[in-house]
PDB file of C-alpha atoms in Angstrom:
ATOM      1  CA  MET A   1     -24.539  19.964  -5.607  1.00  0.00           C
ATOM      2  CA  GLY A   2     -23.824  17.634  -8.557  1.00  0.00           C
ATOM      3  CA  GLU A   3     -24.556  13.955  -8.826  1.00  0.00           C
ATOM      4  CA  ARG A   4     -22.602  11.747  -6.447  1.00  0.00           C
ATOM      5  CA  SER A   5     -20.566   8.988  -8.042  1.00  0.00           C
ATOM      6  CA  VAL A   6     -18.435   6.069  -6.840  1.00  0.00           C
ATOM      7  CA  LEU A   7     -16.118   3.935  -8.966  1.00  0.00           C
ATOM      8  CA  VAL A   8     -16.102   0.210  -8.099  1.00  0.00           C
ATOM      9  CA  VAL A   9     -12.987  -1.787  -9.040  1.00  0.00           C
ATOM     10  CA  THR A  10     -13.303  -5.570  -8.696  1.00  0.00           C
ATOM     11  CA  HIS A  11     -11.126  -8.673  -8.841  1.00  0.00           C
ATOM     12  CA  THR A  12     -13.500 -10.370 -11.266  1.00  0.00           C
ATOM     13  CA  GLY A  13     -11.517 -13.610 -11.095  1.00  0.00           C
ATOM     14  CA  ARG A  14     -13.032 -14.241  -7.659  1.00  0.00           C
ATOM     15  CA  ARG A  15     -16.708 -15.141  -7.379  1.00  0.00           C
ATOM     16  CA  GLU A  16     -16.887 -13.606  -3.935  1.00  0.00           C
ATOM     17  CA  ALA A  17     -15.576 -10.306  -5.278  1.00  0.00           C
ATOM     18  CA  VAL A  18     -18.177 -10.312  -8.065  1.00  0.00           C
ATOM     19  CA  ARG A  19     -20.982 -11.010  -5.584  1.00  0.00           C
ATOM     20  CA  SER A  20     -19.650  -8.255  -3.336  1.00  0.00           C
ATOM     21  CA  ALA A  21     -19.562  -5.832  -6.256  1.00  0.00           C
ATOM     22  CA  GLN A  22     -23.188  -6.609  -7.061  1.00  0.00           C
ATOM     23  CA  LEU A  23     -24.184  -5.944  -3.439  1.00  0.00           C
ATOM     24  CA  VAL A  24     -22.212  -2.677  -3.350  1.00  0.00           C
ATOM     25  CA  ILE A  25     -23.787  -1.486  -6.590  1.00  0.00           C
ATOM     26  CA  GLU A  26     -27.273  -2.343  -5.343  1.00  0.00           C
ATOM     27  CA  ARG A  27     -26.805  -0.529  -2.006  1.00  0.00           C
ATOM     28  CA  LEU A  28     -25.117   2.552  -3.472  1.00  0.00           C
ATOM     29  CA  SER A  29     -27.767   2.861  -6.190  1.00  0.00           C
ATOM     30  CA  ALA A  30     -30.516   2.606  -3.552  1.00  0.00           C
ATOM     31  CA  ALA A  31     -28.817   5.506  -1.737  1.00  0.00           C
ATOM     32  CA  GLY A  32     -29.054   7.619  -4.895  1.00  0.00           C
ATOM     33  CA  ILE A  33     -25.356   7.361  -5.768  1.00  0.00           C
ATOM     34  CA  SER A  34     -24.272   6.748  -9.355  1.00  0.00           C
ATOM     35  CA  VAL A  35     -21.947   3.762  -9.729  1.00  0.00           C
ATOM     36  CA  ARG A  36     -19.171   3.442 -12.279  1.00  0.00           C
ATOM     37  CA  VAL A  37     -17.451   0.206 -13.273  1.00  0.00           C
ATOM     38  CA  LEU A  38     -14.547  -0.417 -15.604  1.00  0.00           C
ATOM     39  CA  GLU A  39     -15.155  -1.559 -19.153  1.00  0.00           C
ATOM     40  CA  GLY A  40     -13.166  -4.765 -18.679  1.00  0.00           C
ATOM     41  CA  GLU A  41     -15.155  -5.737 -15.571  1.00  0.00           C
ATOM     42  CA  ALA A  42     -18.714  -4.792 -16.500  1.00  0.00           C
ATOM     43  CA  GLU A  43     -19.642  -8.063 -18.208  1.00  0.00           C
ATOM     44  CA  ALA A  44     -18.431 -10.221 -15.315  1.00  0.00           C
ATOM     45  CA  ILE A  45     -20.347  -8.104 -12.784  1.00  0.00           C
ATOM     46  CA  GLY A  46     -23.458  -8.094 -14.932  1.00  0.00           C
ATOM     47  CA  CYS A  47     -25.336  -5.197 -13.304  1.00  0.00           C
ATOM     48  CA  SER A  48     -27.646  -2.897 -15.207  1.00  0.00           C
ATOM     49  CA  GLY A  49     -27.886   0.819 -14.634  1.00  0.00           C
ATOM     50  CA  VAL A  50     -24.172   1.334 -14.034  1.00  0.00           C
ATOM     51  CA  ASP A  51     -21.925   3.829 -15.801  1.00  0.00           C
ATOM     52  CA  VAL A  52     -19.338   1.812 -17.739  1.00  0.00           C
ATOM     53  CA  ARG A  53     -16.030   3.647 -18.146  1.00  0.00           C
ATOM     54  CA  PRO A  54     -12.847   2.815 -20.100  1.00  0.00           C
ATOM     55  CA  GLY A  55     -10.008   1.548 -17.908  1.00  0.00           C
ATOM     56  CA  THR A  56      -8.133   4.848 -17.832  1.00  0.00           C
ATOM     57  CA  ALA A  57      -7.513   7.542 -15.220  1.00  0.00           C
ATOM     58  CA  ALA A  58     -10.577   9.369 -16.531  1.00  0.00           C
ATOM     59  CA  ALA A  59     -12.748   6.654 -14.952  1.00  0.00           C
ATOM     60  CA  ALA A  60     -12.105   8.138 -11.502  1.00  0.00           C
ATOM     61  CA  GLU A  61     -12.317  11.824 -12.334  1.00  0.00           C
ATOM     62  CA  ASP A  62     -14.914  13.619 -10.183  1.00  0.00           C
ATOM     63  CA  ALA A  63     -15.730  10.400  -8.314  1.00  0.00           C
ATOM     64  CA  GLU A  64     -15.993  10.692  -4.533  1.00  0.00           C
ATOM     65  CA  VAL A  65     -14.159   7.475  -3.805  1.00  0.00           C
ATOM     66  CA  VAL A  66     -12.966   4.281  -5.491  1.00  0.00           C
ATOM     67  CA  MET A  67     -14.182   1.129  -3.723  1.00  0.00           C
ATOM     68  CA  VAL A  68     -11.754  -1.723  -4.395  1.00  0.00           C
ATOM     69  CA  LEU A  69     -13.015  -5.285  -3.891  1.00  0.00           C
ATOM     70  CA  GLY A  70     -10.183  -7.804  -3.763  1.00  0.00           C
ATOM     71  CA  GLY A  71      -6.743  -8.061  -2.202  1.00  0.00           C
ATOM     72  CA  ASP A  72      -3.738  -5.769  -2.104  1.00  0.00           C
ATOM     73  CA  GLY A  73      -2.944  -6.619  -5.729  1.00  0.00           C
ATOM     74  CA  THR A  74      -6.333  -5.273  -6.829  1.00  0.00           C
ATOM     75  CA  LEU A  75      -5.801  -2.133  -4.778  1.00  0.00           C
ATOM     76  CA  LEU A  76      -2.366  -1.576  -6.350  1.00  0.00           C
ATOM     77  CA  ARG A  77      -3.965  -1.961  -9.786  1.00  0.00           C
ATOM     78  CA  ALA A  78      -6.595   0.607  -8.850  1.00  0.00           C
ATOM     79  CA  ALA A  79      -3.914   2.956  -7.480  1.00  0.00           C
ATOM     80  CA  ASP A  80      -2.079   2.776 -10.804  1.00  0.00           C
ATOM     81  CA  LEU A  81      -5.307   3.665 -12.575  1.00  0.00           C
ATOM     82  CA  VAL A  82      -6.607   6.524 -10.418  1.00  0.00           C
ATOM     83  CA  ARG A  83      -3.438   8.181  -9.064  1.00  0.00           C
ATOM     84  CA  PRO A  84      -3.543  10.999 -11.668  1.00  0.00           C
ATOM     85  CA  ALA A  85      -7.108  11.856 -10.602  1.00  0.00           C
ATOM     86  CA  GLY A  86      -6.231  11.919  -6.885  1.00  0.00           C
ATOM     87  CA  THR A  87      -9.420  10.044  -5.954  1.00  0.00           C
ATOM     88  CA  PRO A  88      -9.208   8.260  -2.574  1.00  0.00           C
ATOM     89  CA  LEU A  89      -9.163   4.458  -2.571  1.00  0.00           C
ATOM     90  CA  LEU A  90     -11.154   2.374  -0.106  1.00  0.00           C
ATOM     91  CA  GLY A  91     -10.138  -1.275  -0.091  1.00  0.00           C
ATOM     92  CA  VAL A  92     -12.365  -4.134   1.051  1.00  0.00           C
ATOM     93  CA  ASN A  93     -10.143  -7.142   1.688  1.00  0.00           C
ATOM     94  CA  LEU A  94     -11.275 -10.303  -0.052  1.00  0.00           C
ATOM     95  CA  GLY A  95      -7.760 -11.729  -0.232  1.00  0.00           C
ATOM     96  CA  HIS A  96      -5.345 -12.903   2.445  1.00  0.00           C
ATOM     97  CA  VAL A  97      -3.476 -10.356   4.593  1.00  0.00           C
ATOM     98  CA  GLY A  98      -4.821  -7.292   2.780  1.00  0.00           C
ATOM     99  CA  PHE A  99      -2.602  -4.755   4.518  1.00  0.00           C
ATOM    100  CA  LEU A 100      -3.736  -1.874   2.312  1.00  0.00           C
ATOM    101  CA  ALA A 101      -7.430  -2.615   2.732  1.00  0.00           C
ATOM    102  CA  GLU A 102      -9.551  -0.664   5.185  1.00  0.00           C
ATOM    103  CA  ALA A 103     -12.430  -3.106   5.642  1.00  0.00           C
ATOM    104  CA  GLU A 104     -12.950  -6.864   5.724  1.00  0.00           C
ATOM    105  CA  ARG A 105     -15.557  -8.863   3.814  1.00  0.00           C
ATOM    106  CA  GLU A 106     -17.836  -9.199   6.850  1.00  0.00           C
ATOM    107  CA  ASP A 107     -17.980  -5.384   7.139  1.00  0.00           C
ATOM    108  CA  LEU A 108     -19.155  -4.832   3.568  1.00  0.00           C
ATOM    109  CA  THR A 109     -22.677  -3.578   4.316  1.00  0.00           C
ATOM    110  CA  ALA A 110     -21.467  -1.194   7.037  1.00  0.00           C
ATOM    111  CA  THR A 111     -18.724   0.037   4.703  1.00  0.00           C
ATOM    112  CA  VAL A 112     -21.241   0.935   2.007  1.00  0.00           C
ATOM    113  CA  GLU A 113     -23.321   2.781   4.592  1.00  0.00           C
ATOM    114  CA  ARG A 114     -20.272   4.769   5.702  1.00  0.00           C
ATOM    115  CA  VAL A 115     -19.493   5.724   2.102  1.00  0.00           C
ATOM    116  CA  ALA A 116     -23.104   6.740   1.456  1.00  0.00           C
ATOM    117  CA  ALA A 117     -23.056   8.917   4.588  1.00  0.00           C
ATOM    118  CA  ARG A 118     -19.601  10.347   3.711  1.00  0.00           C
ATOM    119  CA  ARG A 119     -18.315   9.152   7.084  1.00  0.00           C
ATOM    120  CA  TYR A 120     -14.681   8.493   6.280  1.00  0.00           C
ATOM    121  CA  ASP A 121     -11.354  10.291   6.486  1.00  0.00           C
ATOM    122  CA  VAL A 122      -8.670  10.541   3.822  1.00  0.00           C
ATOM    123  CA  GLU A 123      -4.934  10.162   4.362  1.00  0.00           C
ATOM    124  CA  GLU A 124      -2.056  10.518   1.926  1.00  0.00           C
ATOM    125  CA  ARG A 125       0.585   7.846   1.433  1.00  0.00           C
ATOM    126  CA  MET A 126       4.043   8.638   0.132  1.00  0.00           C
ATOM    127  CA  THR A 127       5.037   7.195  -3.249  1.00  0.00           C
ATOM    128  CA  ILE A 128       8.341   6.926  -5.116  1.00  0.00           C
ATOM    129  CA  ASP A 129       9.190   8.028  -8.648  1.00  0.00           C
ATOM    130  CA  VAL A 130      11.607   5.862 -10.625  1.00  0.00           C
ATOM    131  CA  VAL A 131      13.845   6.781 -13.572  1.00  0.00           C
ATOM    132  CA  VAL A 132      15.859   4.206 -15.528  1.00  0.00           C
ATOM    133  CA  ARG A 133      18.928   5.426 -17.424  1.00  0.00           C
ATOM    134  CA  MET A 134      20.857   3.514 -20.069  1.00  0.00           C
ATOM    135  CA  ASN A 135      23.700   4.691 -22.305  1.00  0.00           C
ATOM    136  CA  GLY A 136      23.393   8.249 -21.027  1.00  0.00           C
ATOM    137  CA  GLY A 137      19.682   8.590 -21.802  1.00  0.00           C
ATOM    138  CA  ILE A 138      16.373   7.936 -20.064  1.00  0.00           C
ATOM    139  CA  ALA A 139      15.049   4.482 -20.927  1.00  0.00           C
ATOM    140  CA  GLY A 140      11.885   4.658 -18.847  1.00  0.00           C
ATOM    141  CA  THR A 141      10.029   6.312 -15.979  1.00  0.00           C
ATOM    142  CA  THR A 142       7.529   4.808 -13.562  1.00  0.00           C
ATOM    143  CA  TRP A 143       6.404   4.977  -9.930  1.00  0.00           C
ATOM    144  CA  ALA A 144       5.448   2.798  -6.973  1.00  0.00           C
ATOM    145  CA  LEU A 145       3.291   2.905  -3.862  1.00  0.00           C
ATOM    146  CA  ASN A 146       5.000  -0.070  -2.190  1.00  0.00           C
ATOM    147  CA  GLU A 147       8.409  -0.632  -3.721  1.00  0.00           C
ATOM    148  CA  ALA A 148      10.759  -0.587  -6.688  1.00  0.00           C
ATOM    149  CA  THR A 149      12.939  -3.700  -6.850  1.00  0.00           C
ATOM    150  CA  VAL A 150      16.031  -4.428  -8.928  1.00  0.00           C
ATOM    151  CA  GLU A 151      16.257  -8.232  -9.175  1.00  0.00           C
ATOM    152  CA  LYS A 152      18.422 -10.757 -10.928  1.00  0.00           C
ATOM    153  CA  ALA A 153      16.800 -12.128 -14.072  1.00  0.00           C
ATOM    154  CA  GLU A 154      18.759 -15.414 -14.098  1.00  0.00           C
ATOM    155  CA  ARG A 155      18.150 -17.764 -11.206  1.00  0.00           C
ATOM    156  CA  GLU A 156      21.552 -19.445 -11.287  1.00  0.00           C
ATOM    157  CA  ARG A 157      23.701 -16.280 -11.256  1.00  0.00           C
ATOM    158  CA  MET A 158      24.188 -13.562  -8.663  1.00  0.00           C
ATOM    159  CA  LEU A 159      23.413  -9.931  -9.445  1.00  0.00           C
ATOM    160  CA  GLU A 160      26.203  -7.372  -8.916  1.00  0.00           C
ATOM    161  CA  VAL A 161      25.011  -3.866  -8.062  1.00  0.00           C
ATOM    162  CA  VAL A 162      26.432  -0.756  -6.454  1.00  0.00           C
ATOM    163  CA  ALA A 163      24.151   1.377  -4.294  1.00  0.00           C
ATOM    164  CA  GLU A 164      24.333   5.166  -4.212  1.00  0.00           C
ATOM    165  CA  ILE A 165      22.771   7.544  -1.675  1.00  0.00           C
ATOM    166  CA  ASP A 166      22.606  11.296  -2.378  1.00  0.00           C
ATOM    167  CA  GLY A 167      25.163  11.125  -5.162  1.00  0.00           C
ATOM    168  CA  ARG A 168      27.748   9.155  -3.185  1.00  0.00           C
ATOM    169  CA  PRO A 169      28.573   5.438  -3.610  1.00  0.00           C
ATOM    170  CA  LEU A 170      27.660   3.323  -0.580  1.00  0.00           C
ATOM    171  CA  SER A 171      28.541  -0.312  -1.284  1.00  0.00           C
ATOM    172  CA  ASN A 172      28.757  -3.071  -3.875  1.00  0.00           C
ATOM    173  CA  TRP A 173      26.491  -6.028  -3.279  1.00  0.00           C
ATOM    174  CA  GLY A 174      26.490  -9.462  -4.807  1.00  0.00           C
ATOM    175  CA  CYS A 175      22.852 -10.312  -4.193  1.00  0.00           C
ATOM    176  CA  ASP A 176      19.510 -11.499  -5.464  1.00  0.00           C
ATOM    177  CA  GLY A 177      18.323  -7.895  -5.683  1.00  0.00           C
ATOM    178  CA  VAL A 178      17.663  -4.644  -3.845  1.00  0.00           C
ATOM    179  CA  VAL A 179      14.301  -3.327  -2.650  1.00  0.00           C
ATOM    180  CA  CYS A 180      13.655   0.414  -2.380  1.00  0.00           C
ATOM    181  CA  ALA A 181      10.405   0.814  -0.452  1.00  0.00           C
ATOM    182  CA  THR A 182       8.075   3.390   1.047  1.00  0.00           C
ATOM    183  CA  PRO A 183       6.724   3.109   4.611  1.00  0.00           C
ATOM    184  CA  THR A 184       3.553   1.648   3.083  1.00  0.00           C
ATOM    185  CA  GLY A 185       5.689  -0.979   1.360  1.00  0.00           C
ATOM    186  CA  SER A 186       7.586  -1.834   4.532  1.00  0.00           C
ATOM    187  CA  THR A 187       5.028  -4.579   5.241  1.00  0.00           C
ATOM    188  CA  ALA A 188       5.217  -5.964   1.688  1.00  0.00           C
ATOM    189  CA  TYR A 189       8.299  -7.227  -0.218  1.00  0.00           C
ATOM    190  CA  ALA A 190      10.737  -5.301   2.010  1.00  0.00           C
ATOM    191  CA  PHE A 191       9.292  -7.113   5.037  1.00  0.00           C
ATOM    192  CA  SER A 192       9.881 -10.505   3.412  1.00  0.00           C
ATOM    193  CA  ALA A 193      13.474  -9.453   2.627  1.00  0.00           C
ATOM    194  CA  GLY A 194      14.153  -8.667   6.299  1.00  0.00           C
ATOM    195  CA  GLY A 195      13.515  -4.934   6.304  1.00  0.00           C
ATOM    196  CA  PRO A 196      12.046  -2.982   9.218  1.00  0.00           C
ATOM    197  CA  VAL A 197       8.361  -2.234   9.682  1.00  0.00           C
ATOM    198  CA  VAL A 198       7.862   1.535   9.395  1.00  0.00           C
ATOM    199  CA  TRP A 199       4.746   3.303  10.667  1.00  0.00           C
ATOM    200  CA  PRO A 200       2.851   4.943   7.742  1.00  0.00           C
ATOM    201  CA  GLU A 201       3.118   8.484   9.127  1.00  0.00           C
ATOM    202  CA  VAL A 202       6.927   8.252   9.144  1.00  0.00           C
ATOM    203  CA  GLU A 203       8.353   9.823   6.001  1.00  0.00           C
ATOM    204  CA  ALA A 204      11.345   7.794   4.840  1.00  0.00           C
ATOM    205  CA  MET A 205      12.632   5.448   2.162  1.00  0.00           C
ATOM    206  CA  LEU A 206      13.947   1.943   2.813  1.00  0.00           C
ATOM    207  CA  VAL A 207      16.827   0.291   0.986  1.00  0.00           C
ATOM    208  CA  VAL A 208      16.884  -3.471   1.618  1.00  0.00           C
ATOM    209  CA  PRO A 209      19.409  -5.816  -0.036  1.00  0.00           C
ATOM    210  CA  ILE A 210      18.044  -9.296  -0.816  1.00  0.00           C
ATOM    211  CA  SER A 211      20.283 -12.227   0.183  1.00  0.00           C
ATOM    212  CA  ALA A 212      23.440 -10.134  -0.175  1.00  0.00           C
ATOM    213  CA  HIS A 213      26.889 -11.726   0.163  1.00  0.00           C
ATOM    214  CA  ALA A 214      28.537  -8.783   1.918  1.00  0.00           C
ATOM    215  CA  LEU A 215      29.628  -7.796   5.404  1.00  0.00           C
ATOM    216  CA  PHE A 216      27.634  -4.549   5.218  1.00  0.00           C
ATOM    217  CA  ALA A 217      24.232  -5.448   3.858  1.00  0.00           C
ATOM    218  CA  ARG A 218      21.839  -4.165   6.489  1.00  0.00           C
ATOM    219  CA  PRO A 219      18.455  -2.583   5.701  1.00  0.00           C
ATOM    220  CA  LEU A 220      18.791   1.198   5.483  1.00  0.00           C
ATOM    221  CA  VAL A 221      16.287   3.904   6.409  1.00  0.00           C
ATOM    222  CA  VAL A 222      17.065   7.139   4.560  1.00  0.00           C
ATOM    223  CA  SER A 223      15.549  10.597   4.384  1.00  0.00           C
ATOM    224  CA  PRO A 224      12.512  11.125   2.137  1.00  0.00           C
ATOM    225  CA  ARG A 225      14.546  13.925   0.544  1.00  0.00           C
ATOM    226  CA  SER A 226      17.354  11.539  -0.393  1.00  0.00           C
ATOM    227  CA  ALA A 227      18.093  10.309  -3.903  1.00  0.00           C
ATOM    228  CA  VAL A 228      18.759   6.563  -4.101  1.00  0.00           C
ATOM    229  CA  ALA A 229      20.375   4.913  -7.114  1.00  0.00           C
ATOM    230  CA  MET A 230      21.254   1.326  -7.984  1.00  0.00           C
ATOM    231  CA  GLU A 231      23.640   0.565 -10.838  1.00  0.00           C
ATOM    232  CA  VAL A 232      23.858  -2.849 -12.482  1.00  0.00           C
ATOM    233  CA  LEU A 233      27.591  -3.436 -12.845  1.00  0.00           C
ATOM    234  CA  PRO A 234      29.109  -4.302 -16.231  1.00  0.00           C
ATOM    235  CA  GLY A 235      29.802  -7.990 -16.639  1.00  0.00           C
ATOM    236  CA  THR A 236      26.926  -8.973 -14.373  1.00  0.00           C
ATOM    237  CA  PRO A 237      23.860 -10.888 -15.605  1.00  0.00           C
ATOM    238  CA  ARG A 238      20.955  -8.803 -16.806  1.00  0.00           C
ATOM    239  CA  ALA A 239      18.485  -7.639 -14.208  1.00  0.00           C
ATOM    240  CA  VAL A 240      14.841  -6.616 -14.122  1.00  0.00           C
ATOM    241  CA  LEU A 241      13.057  -3.723 -12.442  1.00  0.00           C
ATOM    242  CA  TRP A 242       9.704  -4.430 -10.783  1.00  0.00           C
ATOM    243  CA  CYS A 243       7.460  -1.701  -9.383  1.00  0.00           C
ATOM    244  CA  ASP A 244       4.672  -2.867  -7.062  1.00  0.00           C
ATOM    245  CA  GLY A 245       4.940  -6.281  -8.720  1.00  0.00           C
ATOM    246  CA  ARG A 246       3.054  -4.840 -11.697  1.00  0.00           C
ATOM    247  CA  ARG A 247       5.263  -2.689 -13.897  1.00  0.00           C
ATOM    248  CA  THR A 248       8.510  -4.145 -15.214  1.00  0.00           C
ATOM    249  CA  LEU A 249      11.519  -3.132 -17.302  1.00  0.00           C
ATOM    250  CA  ASP A 250      14.571  -5.147 -18.350  1.00  0.00           C
ATOM    251  CA  LEU A 251      17.907  -3.821 -17.097  1.00  0.00           C
ATOM    252  CA  PRO A 252      21.026  -4.746 -19.083  1.00  0.00           C
ATOM    253  CA  PRO A 253      24.492  -4.457 -17.481  1.00  0.00           C
ATOM    254  CA  GLY A 254      25.322  -0.780 -16.972  1.00  0.00           C
ATOM    255  CA  ALA A 255      21.708   0.282 -16.383  1.00  0.00           C
ATOM    256  CA  ARG A 256      21.047   2.780 -13.596  1.00  0.00           C
ATOM    257  CA  VAL A 257      17.836   2.999 -11.537  1.00  0.00           C
ATOM    258  CA  GLU A 258      17.183   6.285  -9.718  1.00  0.00           C
ATOM    259  CA  VAL A 259      14.546   6.545  -6.976  1.00  0.00           C
ATOM    260  CA  ARG A 260      13.169   9.684  -5.348  1.00  0.00           C
ATOM    261  CA  ARG A 261      10.108  10.642  -3.353  1.00  0.00           C
ATOM    262  CA  GLY A 262       7.071  10.668  -5.631  1.00  0.00           C
ATOM    263  CA  ALA A 263       5.615  13.952  -6.801  1.00  0.00           C
ATOM    264  CA  HIS A 264       2.062  12.668  -6.273  1.00  0.00           C
ATOM    265  CA  PRO A 265       0.883  10.696  -3.223  1.00  0.00           C
ATOM    266  CA  VAL A 266      -1.823   8.035  -3.209  1.00  0.00           C
ATOM    267  CA  ARG A 267      -4.909   8.920  -1.155  1.00  0.00           C
ATOM    268  CA  LEU A 268      -6.547   6.240   0.996  1.00  0.00           C
ATOM    269  CA  ALA A 269     -10.004   6.500   2.546  1.00  0.00           C
ATOM    270  CA  ARG A 270     -10.097   5.474   6.203  1.00  0.00           C
ATOM    271  CA  LEU A 271     -13.194   4.342   8.086  1.00  0.00           C
ATOM    272  CA  HIS A 272     -11.487   3.621  11.375  1.00  0.00           C
ATOM    273  CA  LEU A 273      -8.737   5.584  13.077  1.00  0.00           C
ATOM    274  CA  THR A 274      -7.209   2.315  14.283  1.00  0.00           C
ATOM    275  CA  PRO A 275      -3.649   2.585  15.599  1.00  0.00           C
ATOM    276  CA  PHE A 276      -1.111   1.006  13.257  1.00  0.00           C
ATOM    277  CA  THR A 277       0.027  -1.212  16.138  1.00  0.00           C
ATOM    278  CA  ASP A 278      -3.442  -2.788  16.274  1.00  0.00           C
ATOM    279  CA  ARG A 279      -3.346  -3.319  12.507  1.00  0.00           C
ATOM    280  CA  LEU A 280      -0.040  -5.182  12.815  1.00  0.00           C
ATOM    281  CA  VAL A 281      -1.397  -7.378  15.603  1.00  0.00           C
ATOM    282  CA  THR A 282      -4.553  -8.205  13.632  1.00  0.00           C
ATOM    283  CA  LYS A 283      -2.982  -8.789  10.224  1.00  0.00           C
ATOM    284  CA  PHE A 284      -0.060 -10.893  11.464  1.00  0.00           C
ATOM    285  CA  GLY A 285      -1.874 -12.556  14.356  1.00  0.00           C
ATOM    286  CA  LEU A 286       0.778 -11.365  16.813  1.00  0.00           C
ATOM    287  CA  PRO A 287       0.631 -12.827  20.346  1.00  0.00           C
ATOM    288  CA  VAL A 288      -0.259 -10.195  22.949  1.00  0.00           C
ATOM    289  CA  THR A 289      -1.569 -12.473  25.691  1.00  0.00           C
ATOM    290  CA  GLY A 290      -0.619 -11.166  29.120  1.00  0.00           C
ATOM    291  CA  TRP A 291      -0.555  -7.488  28.193  1.00  0.00           C
ATOM    292  CA  ARG A 292      -2.188  -5.366  30.869  1.00  0.00           C
ATOM    293  CA  GLY A 293      -1.275  -1.863  29.736  1.00  0.00           C
ATOM    294  CA  ARG A 294      -0.234   0.990  31.946  1.00  0.00           C
ATOM    295  CA  ALA A 295      -1.236   0.456  35.573  1.00  0.00           C
ATOM    296  CA  ARG A 296      -4.172   2.584  36.628  1.00  0.00           C
ATOM    297  CA  LYS A 297      -4.587   4.204  40.023  1.00  0.00           C
ATOM    298  CA  PRO A 298      -7.400   2.633  42.069  1.00  0.00           C
ATOM    299  CA  ALA A 299     -10.500   4.760  42.438  1.00  0.00           C
ATOM    300  CA  PRO A 300     -10.614   6.670  45.745  1.00  0.00           C
ATOM    301  CA  PRO A 301     -13.087   5.304  48.333  1.00  0.00           C
ATOM    302  CA  PRO A 302     -16.413   7.131  48.551  1.00  0.00           C
ATOM    303  CA  GLU A 303     -16.836   9.707  51.274  1.00  0.00           C
ATOM    304  CA  GLY A 304     -19.798  11.013  53.254  1.00  0.00           C
ATOM    305  CA  PRO A 305     -23.125   9.414  54.157  1.00  0.00           C
ATOM    306  CA  GLU A 306     -23.214   7.206  51.050  1.00  0.00           C
ATOM    307  CA  ALA A 307     -20.110   5.404  52.333  1.00  0.00           C
ATOM    308  CA  GLY A 308     -21.929   4.162  55.421  1.00  0.00           C
ATOM    309  CA  GLY A 309     -23.247   5.649  58.660  1.00  0.00           C
ATOM    310  CA  ASP A 310     -19.797   6.140  60.160  1.00  0.00           C
ATOM    311  CA  GLY A 311     -18.107   7.247  56.945  1.00  0.00           C
ATOM    312  CA  SER A 312     -16.448   3.833  56.427  1.00  0.00           C
ATOM    313  CA  VAL A 313     -16.659   1.765  53.282  1.00  0.00           C
ATOM    314  CA  PRO A 314     -19.091  -1.140  53.733  1.00  0.00           C
TER     315      PRO A 314
END
């Protein structure tokens, strides 16, 4: 068996993340596991004996797992980096909600131990592939784990778009934008725009208009096999495409954004098989006081001598 290796990706703008990275590197190295860090983060972390790699997809090739220390933004950055390699991501939340993260800061030592012992599962999350067309040609291609959003670029003017599902026009919307999200992204921007929460194992795409002035402007849940398109109508202000809040492309009037299920999923390492319902309750602090669960049948009374001399319960 070859040398074991783990890539550590860190939000170096946070002191706590840097200290956590140093602890992770120390513990993994003590367990005989080689640690890689990205070239742009190595100086801030300041650890010796690590394998410094350029910030490309090659950094994660042949690594067992990528430990991500930060918030969801850091994990999305790591996903963008390592998706071609297919290496699973394990997020340790050092931010706020941290919906994509698997562990919290207080669980850091136990998390490292689980990684060293290979005691984790891996699940795949659906992604979306995005193609932008202008003037009959392809102007750009990208992808998203959470969402692709067509938004107005001018605050004072409304965006005019027409939505298309499976090659058929659905509706025109005068709006602030339209979110096309995965189930993973249903708790991100789509959630803020009023979309439904979708359990991660459900395969679907969400289409959520943002502040639309239209009678029919409800969030839509469509098949993962569907093709969704949004066209910026001529005469409307220019728009902008955002993918996961990271990758952006300007959209002039007449631009067309096409969204389909992604060819390559993102793999997430899981330490706990916690029901998604529990994750929602924890992350959003939902009130569950008074819940008793399904009523259980009372245990039958004991029988025989142990119940008492006459067979009765004492």
